[in-house]
Amino acid sequence: MMKGVEKYGVRIPFTPAGPFEIVWNVTYQCNLRCKHCYENAGQKRPELSTDEAKQVLDKIAKLSGIGLPALSFSGGEPLARKDFFELAAYTRKRVGYLSIASNGTLITRDNAKRIKDAGVDYVEISIDGTTPGVHDSFRGIPGAFERATDGVKNSLEEGVDTCIATVLHRDNINELNKLIGLSKQLGTRFMHFNYIPTGRAKAHVELDLTPNQRYEVLETIGKEIVGLYMQKKGEEIKWGKSDIKVDRFFSTCPQYASVTKELSQRQGGRFMVEAHYATKQGVENVANFLGGCGAGRLYCCLEPNGDIKPCVFFQTSKETVLGNMLKDSFEEIWDTNPLLWKLRIREDLEDCSVDGKKVGCGECPDKYICGGCRARAYSYFDGNVKMPDVGCIHNQPLWEKISNSRN
């Protein structure tokens, strides 16, 4: 942290000297055909060899002179890569925290044991409905639901910290309470993923949630975690301690911080949850430090060929590919790339005018704890990352204006 202050000064939100986390889409290979896939996985394209991937991991271990705190393997389907377990074991010796984002269908009992033995700390498995009809229609392959739920159970049996990850959209939003129930029943964490019209999802913009729907989703999930927090707080007051685990219900929407703050205040608490990150009790300055959307600031993305991007949800283009791990200096990119600094400076966020009124993230009082999803802005405004996140409840008039122009 001090290195970030030395390099860039005291900033709100904070910009570290190197990313806290890298999400590495380690392969384009995938055994499913999901409608929303940001990687458009399944098409054969050049990927790093095992030796090249290890070279990248060696570089990651030395980032900014301190290394990388956390790395998550994603894809595609990371387990579809033949050398995955070799790379996972190699990573474990070089990175503090190792996780996998998987569709779960390849996590057999044997593979769950291999995941555990490789030292993987956390497994996130995609489940988008509580029936095969809902899940399989979105994931594109019959039988995916049964195999994904088996993957969750197999991971849990091996004692791996396991999370059900759900992409909520127009066709499965009514499954939310059932999915939360499934998570509670199985004893997993729960993560809601923002639907972003990028990759294959660009052809299904109509599936995106309205701002009202997104707010209802965040409020539903937020009530779960705020409820756990209030229970824990009550037990600590009464007994001096509590075994309740609060950090179980999350969302990748940066607006989650604002919603959980509001929910907590209604119950007389001071509590919020930063998107992706841990729960924060009573200290909004910590939320300002983390700052909601972390694209290109707290985290970044690697592609299967070693290309560097600010976030997995940014469409791959000349503008969003910042360089390559084997060809360019990561530190130089992190320090100087203009797109990264556009993503980091909240004072430069832009507003729009709707019926003579300013609408957007630039004027929002929560821009330092949220900042809006920059990938959504990029998608809806032809690559302008400073524009408003039209998925936010406060930007409803802009959403309606854009929606009406498309009809």
CSV table of C-alpha atoms in Angstrom, one decimal, residues 33-308:
chain,number,residue,atom,x,y,z
A,33,ARG,CA,-21.9,-22.3,-25.2
A,34,CYS,CA,-23.1,-19.7,-22.8
A,35,LYS,CA,-25.2,-16.8,-24.3
A,36,HIS,CA,-23.4,-14.1,-22.3
A,37,CYS,CA,-19.7,-15.3,-22.6
A,38,TYR,CA,-17.5,-12.2,-22.6
A,39,GLU,CA,-14.7,-14.3,-24.1
A,40,ASN,CA,-16.7,-15.8,-26.9
A,41,ALA,CA,-15.1,-19.1,-25.8
A,42,GLY,CA,-15.1,-22.3,-27.8
A,43,GLN,CA,-13.3,-21.0,-30.9
A,44,LYS,CA,-9.7,-22.1,-31.3
A,45,ARG,CA,-7.3,-19.3,-31.0
A,46,PRO,CA,-3.6,-19.0,-30.1
A,47,GLU,CA,-2.8,-19.6,-26.4
A,48,LEU,CA,0.4,-19.6,-24.4
A,49,SER,CA,2.2,-22.8,-24.0
A,50,THR,CA,2.9,-24.3,-20.6
A,51,ASP,CA,6.4,-22.9,-20.6
A,52,GLU,CA,5.2,-19.5,-21.7
A,53,ALA,CA,2.4,-19.5,-19.0
A,54,LYS,CA,5.1,-20.3,-16.4
A,55,GLN,CA,7.2,-17.4,-17.6
A,56,VAL,CA,4.1,-15.1,-17.1
A,57,LEU,CA,3.7,-16.6,-13.6
A,58,ASP,CA,7.3,-15.9,-12.8
A,59,LYS,CA,6.8,-12.3,-13.8
A,60,ILE,CA,3.6,-12.0,-11.8
A,61,ALA,CA,5.5,-13.2,-8.7
A,62,LYS,CA,7.8,-10.2,-8.9
A,63,LEU,CA,5.2,-7.4,-9.8
A,64,SER,CA,6.2,-4.1,-8.4
A,65,GLY,CA,8.8,-5.8,-6.4
A,66,ILE,CA,6.2,-7.3,-4.1
A,67,GLY,CA,4.4,-9.9,-6.2
A,68,LEU,CA,0.7,-10.5,-6.6
A,69,PRO,CA,-1.7,-11.1,-3.7
A,70,ALA,CA,-4.3,-13.0,-5.6
A,71,LEU,CA,-4.8,-14.7,-8.9
A,72,SER,CA,-8.0,-16.2,-10.3
A,73,PHE,CA,-8.0,-18.7,-13.3
A,74,SER,CA,-11.0,-18.3,-15.6
A,75,GLY,CA,-11.7,-18.8,-19.2
A,76,GLY,CA,-13.2,-20.3,-21.2
A,77,GLU,CA,-13.3,-23.2,-18.8
A,78,PRO,CA,-9.9,-23.3,-17.0
A,79,LEU,CA,-10.1,-27.1,-16.4
A,80,ALA,CA,-10.4,-27.7,-20.1
A,81,ARG,CA,-6.7,-26.8,-20.4
A,82,LYS,CA,-4.7,-30.0,-20.2
A,83,ASP,CA,-1.9,-28.5,-18.2
A,84,PHE,CA,-4.2,-26.7,-15.7
A,85,PHE,CA,-3.2,-28.6,-12.6
A,86,GLU,CA,0.4,-28.2,-13.4
A,87,LEU,CA,-0.1,-24.4,-13.8
A,88,ALA,CA,-2.2,-24.3,-10.6
A,89,ALA,CA,0.5,-26.0,-8.5
A,90,TYR,CA,3.2,-23.7,-10.1
A,91,THR,CA,1.0,-20.7,-9.2
A,92,ARG,CA,0.4,-21.7,-5.7
A,93,LYS,CA,4.2,-21.3,-4.9
A,94,ARG,CA,4.2,-17.8,-6.4
A,95,VAL,CA,0.9,-16.1,-5.4
A,96,GLY,CA,-0.7,-15.6,-2.0
A,97,TYR,CA,-4.3,-16.6,-2.9
A,98,LEU,CA,-5.4,-18.8,-5.8
A,99,SER,CA,-9.0,-19.2,-7.0
A,100,ILE,CA,-10.9,-20.7,-10.0
A,101,ALA,CA,-13.9,-19.5,-11.8
A,102,SER,CA,-15.5,-22.6,-13.4
A,103,ASN,CA,-18.7,-23.8,-15.0
A,104,GLY,CA,-18.3,-26.8,-12.6
A,105,THR,CA,-19.1,-29.5,-15.2
A,106,LEU,CA,-15.5,-30.8,-15.1
A,107,ILE,CA,-15.2,-30.8,-11.3
A,108,THR,CA,-15.6,-34.5,-10.8
A,109,ARG,CA,-14.7,-36.1,-7.5
A,110,ASP,CA,-11.2,-36.8,-8.8
A,111,ASN,CA,-10.7,-33.3,-10.1
A,112,ALA,CA,-12.1,-31.8,-6.9
A,113,LYS,CA,-9.4,-33.7,-5.0
A,114,ARG,CA,-6.7,-32.5,-7.5
A,115,ILE,CA,-8.0,-28.9,-7.0
A,116,LYS,CA,-7.6,-29.3,-3.2
A,117,ASP,CA,-4.1,-30.9,-3.6
A,118,ALA,CA,-3.0,-28.1,-5.9
A,119,GLY,CA,-3.6,-25.6,-3.1
A,120,VAL,CA,-6.6,-23.8,-4.7
A,121,ASP,CA,-8.2,-21.6,-2.0
A,122,TYR,CA,-11.5,-20.8,-3.5
A,123,VAL,CA,-13.7,-22.2,-6.3
A,124,GLU,CA,-16.5,-20.2,-8.0
A,125,ILE,CA,-19.0,-22.3,-9.9
A,126,SER,CA,-21.6,-20.8,-12.3
A,127,ILE,CA,-25.2,-21.8,-11.7
A,128,ASP,CA,-27.9,-19.6,-13.3
A,129,GLY,CA,-31.1,-21.4,-12.2
A,130,THR,CA,-32.4,-24.1,-9.8
A,131,THR,CA,-33.7,-26.3,-12.7
A,132,PRO,CA,-32.0,-27.8,-15.8
A,133,GLY,CA,-34.5,-25.9,-18.0
A,134,VAL,CA,-33.4,-22.5,-16.8
A,135,HIS,CA,-29.6,-23.2,-16.4
A,136,ASP,CA,-29.1,-25.3,-19.5
A,137,SER,CA,-30.9,-23.0,-21.8
A,138,PHE,CA,-28.6,-20.1,-20.8
A,139,ARG,CA,-25.4,-22.3,-20.8
A,140,GLY,CA,-26.2,-23.9,-24.1
A,141,ILE,CA,-25.6,-27.6,-23.4
A,142,PRO,CA,-28.1,-30.2,-22.0
A,143,GLY,CA,-27.0,-31.8,-18.7
A,144,ALA,CA,-24.9,-28.8,-17.6
A,145,PHE,CA,-27.0,-28.1,-14.5
A,146,GLU,CA,-26.6,-31.6,-13.1
A,147,ARG,CA,-22.9,-31.6,-13.7
A,148,ALA,CA,-22.5,-28.1,-12.2
A,149,THR,CA,-24.3,-28.9,-9.0
A,150,ASP,CA,-22.3,-32.1,-8.7
A,151,GLY,CA,-19.2,-29.9,-9.1
A,152,VAL,CA,-20.3,-27.7,-6.2
A,153,LYS,CA,-20.9,-30.8,-4.0
A,154,ASN,CA,-17.6,-32.4,-4.9
A,155,SER,CA,-15.7,-29.2,-4.1
A,156,LEU,CA,-17.5,-28.9,-0.8
A,157,GLU,CA,-16.7,-32.5,0.1
A,158,GLU,CA,-13.0,-31.8,-0.4
A,159,GLY,CA,-13.3,-28.8,2.0
A,160,VAL,CA,-12.6,-26.2,-0.7
A,161,ASP,CA,-14.2,-22.7,-0.1
A,162,THR,CA,-17.0,-22.8,-2.7
A,163,CYS,CA,-19.2,-20.2,-4.2
A,164,ILE,CA,-22.3,-20.3,-6.4
A,165,ALA,CA,-21.9,-17.6,-9.0
A,166,THR,CA,-25.0,-16.4,-10.9
A,167,VAL,CA,-25.4,-14.1,-13.9
A,168,LEU,CA,-28.8,-12.6,-13.5
A,169,HIS,CA,-30.7,-11.4,-16.5
A,170,ARG,CA,-34.2,-10.8,-17.8
A,171,ASP,CA,-34.9,-14.6,-18.3
A,172,ASN,CA,-33.7,-15.8,-14.8
A,173,ILE,CA,-34.3,-12.9,-12.5
A,174,ASN,CA,-37.2,-14.8,-10.9
A,175,GLU,CA,-34.8,-17.5,-9.8
A,176,LEU,CA,-32.9,-15.3,-7.4
A,177,ASN,CA,-34.5,-16.3,-4.2
A,178,LYS,CA,-34.4,-20.0,-5.1
A,179,LEU,CA,-30.7,-19.6,-5.9
A,180,ILE,CA,-30.0,-17.9,-2.6
A,181,GLY,CA,-31.9,-20.8,-1.0
A,182,LEU,CA,-29.8,-23.3,-2.8
A,183,SER,CA,-26.6,-21.6,-1.6
A,184,LYS,CA,-27.9,-21.7,2.0
A,185,GLN,CA,-28.9,-25.3,1.7
A,186,LEU,CA,-25.5,-26.4,0.3
A,187,GLY,CA,-23.5,-24.0,2.6
A,188,THR,CA,-21.7,-22.0,-0.1
A,189,ARG,CA,-21.1,-18.4,-0.7
A,190,PHE,CA,-23.2,-16.6,-3.2
A,191,MET,CA,-21.9,-14.2,-5.9
A,192,HIS,CA,-24.2,-12.2,-8.3
A,193,PHE,CA,-22.5,-11.3,-11.6
A,194,ASN,CA,-23.4,-8.1,-13.5
A,195,TYR,CA,-24.8,-8.9,-17.0
A,196,ILE,CA,-22.6,-6.8,-19.3
A,197,PRO,CA,-23.4,-6.7,-23.1
A,198,THR,CA,-20.0,-7.7,-24.3
A,199,GLY,CA,-18.7,-10.7,-26.2
A,200,ARG,CA,-21.6,-13.0,-27.1
A,201,ALA,CA,-23.8,-11.0,-24.8
A,202,LYS,CA,-23.5,-8.1,-27.3
A,203,ALA,CA,-26.1,-10.1,-29.4
A,204,HIS,CA,-28.4,-10.3,-26.4
A,205,VAL,CA,-28.6,-6.7,-25.1
A,206,GLU,CA,-32.3,-7.3,-24.4
A,207,LEU,CA,-31.4,-9.6,-21.6
A,208,ASP,CA,-29.8,-6.8,-19.6
A,209,LEU,CA,-31.7,-5.9,-16.4
A,210,THR,CA,-33.4,-2.5,-16.1
A,211,PRO,CA,-32.0,-0.2,-13.3
A,212,ASN,CA,-35.1,-1.0,-11.2
A,213,GLN,CA,-34.6,-4.8,-11.6
A,214,ARG,CA,-30.9,-4.4,-10.8
A,215,TYR,CA,-31.7,-2.4,-7.7
A,216,GLU,CA,-34.2,-5.1,-6.5
A,217,VAL,CA,-31.6,-7.8,-7.1
A,218,LEU,CA,-28.9,-5.9,-5.0
A,219,GLU,CA,-31.5,-5.1,-2.3
A,220,THR,CA,-32.4,-8.8,-2.1
A,221,ILE,CA,-28.8,-10.0,-1.8
A,222,GLY,CA,-27.9,-7.1,0.4
A,223,LYS,CA,-30.7,-7.9,2.9
A,224,GLU,CA,-29.1,-11.3,3.3
A,225,ILE,CA,-25.6,-10.0,4.2
A,226,VAL,CA,-26.8,-7.1,6.3
A,227,GLY,CA,-29.1,-9.5,8.2
A,228,LEU,CA,-26.1,-11.7,9.0
A,229,TYR,CA,-24.2,-8.6,10.1
A,230,MET,CA,-26.9,-7.5,12.4
A,231,GLN,CA,-27.2,-11.0,13.9
A,232,LYS,CA,-23.5,-11.2,14.4
A,233,LYS,CA,-23.5,-7.7,16.0
A,234,GLY,CA,-26.3,-8.7,18.4
A,235,GLU,CA,-24.5,-11.9,19.5
A,236,GLU,CA,-21.3,-10.0,20.1
A,237,ILE,CA,-23.1,-7.5,22.3
A,238,LYS,CA,-24.8,-10.2,24.2
A,239,TRP,CA,-22.1,-12.9,24.4
A,240,GLY,CA,-18.9,-11.0,23.5
A,241,LYS,CA,-18.4,-13.2,20.5
A,242,SER,CA,-20.2,-14.7,17.5
A,243,ASP,CA,-19.5,-17.6,15.1
A,244,ILE,CA,-21.7,-16.1,12.4
A,245,LYS,CA,-19.9,-15.8,9.0
A,246,VAL,CA,-21.0,-12.5,7.4
A,247,ASP,CA,-19.1,-12.6,4.1
A,248,ARG,CA,-21.4,-14.9,2.2
A,249,PHE,CA,-23.4,-12.8,-0.2
A,250,PHE,CA,-21.8,-10.6,-2.8
A,251,SER,CA,-22.3,-8.9,-6.2
A,252,THR,CA,-19.9,-7.6,-8.8
A,253,CYS,CA,-22.1,-4.6,-9.3
A,254,PRO,CA,-20.2,-1.6,-7.8
A,255,GLN,CA,-23.6,-0.2,-6.7
A,256,TYR,CA,-23.7,-2.9,-4.1
A,257,ALA,CA,-21.8,-0.6,-1.7
A,258,SER,CA,-24.4,2.1,-1.9
A,259,VAL,CA,-27.3,-0.4,-1.5
A,260,THR,CA,-25.8,-2.2,1.5
A,261,LYS,CA,-24.9,1.1,3.1
A,262,GLU,CA,-28.6,2.2,2.7
A,263,LEU,CA,-29.9,-1.1,4.1
A,264,SER,CA,-27.7,-0.9,7.1
A,265,GLN,CA,-28.6,2.6,7.9
A,266,ARG,CA,-32.3,1.6,7.9
A,267,GLN,CA,-31.5,-0.8,10.8
A,268,GLY,CA,-29.3,1.7,12.7
A,269,GLY,CA,-26.0,0.2,11.6
A,270,ARG,CA,-22.9,1.5,9.8
A,271,PHE,CA,-22.0,-1.2,7.4
A,272,MET,CA,-21.4,-1.7,3.6
A,273,VAL,CA,-20.1,-4.3,1.2
A,274,GLU,CA,-17.7,-3.3,-1.6
A,275,ALA,CA,-18.4,-5.1,-4.8
A,276,HIS,CA,-16.1,-8.2,-5.1
A,277,TYR,CA,-14.6,-7.4,-1.7
A,278,ALA,CA,-15.1,-8.1,2.0
A,279,THR,CA,-17.7,-6.6,4.3
A,280,LYS,CA,-16.7,-3.3,6.0
A,281,GLN,CA,-18.1,-2.3,9.4
A,282,GLY,CA,-18.4,1.4,10.3
A,283,VAL,CA,-15.7,2.8,8.2
A,284,GLU,CA,-16.7,4.5,5.0
A,285,ASN,CA,-13.2,5.7,4.4
A,286,VAL,CA,-12.2,2.1,3.8
A,287,ALA,CA,-14.9,1.9,1.2
A,288,ASN,CA,-13.5,5.1,-0.4
A,289,PHE,CA,-10.1,3.4,-0.3
A,290,LEU,CA,-11.4,0.3,-2.2
A,291,GLY,CA,-13.7,2.5,-4.4
A,292,GLY,CA,-16.2,0.1,-6.0
A,293,CYS,CA,-15.3,-0.6,-9.6
A,294,GLY,CA,-11.7,-1.8,-9.5
A,295,ALA,CA,-11.1,-2.2,-13.3
A,296,GLY,CA,-7.5,-1.2,-14.1
A,297,ARG,CA,-7.0,0.0,-10.6
A,298,LEU,CA,-7.3,-2.8,-8.1
A,299,TYR,CA,-7.3,-5.6,-10.6
A,300,CYS,CA,-6.8,-6.4,-14.3
A,301,CYS,CA,-7.3,-9.2,-16.7
A,302,LEU,CA,-5.0,-11.4,-18.8
A,303,GLU,CA,-6.1,-13.1,-22.0
A,304,PRO,CA,-5.1,-16.7,-23.0
A,305,ASN,CA,-2.3,-15.3,-25.2
A,306,GLY,CA,-0.9,-13.1,-22.5
A,307,ASP,CA,-2.6,-9.8,-23.5
A,308,ILE,CA,-3.3,-7.4,-20.7
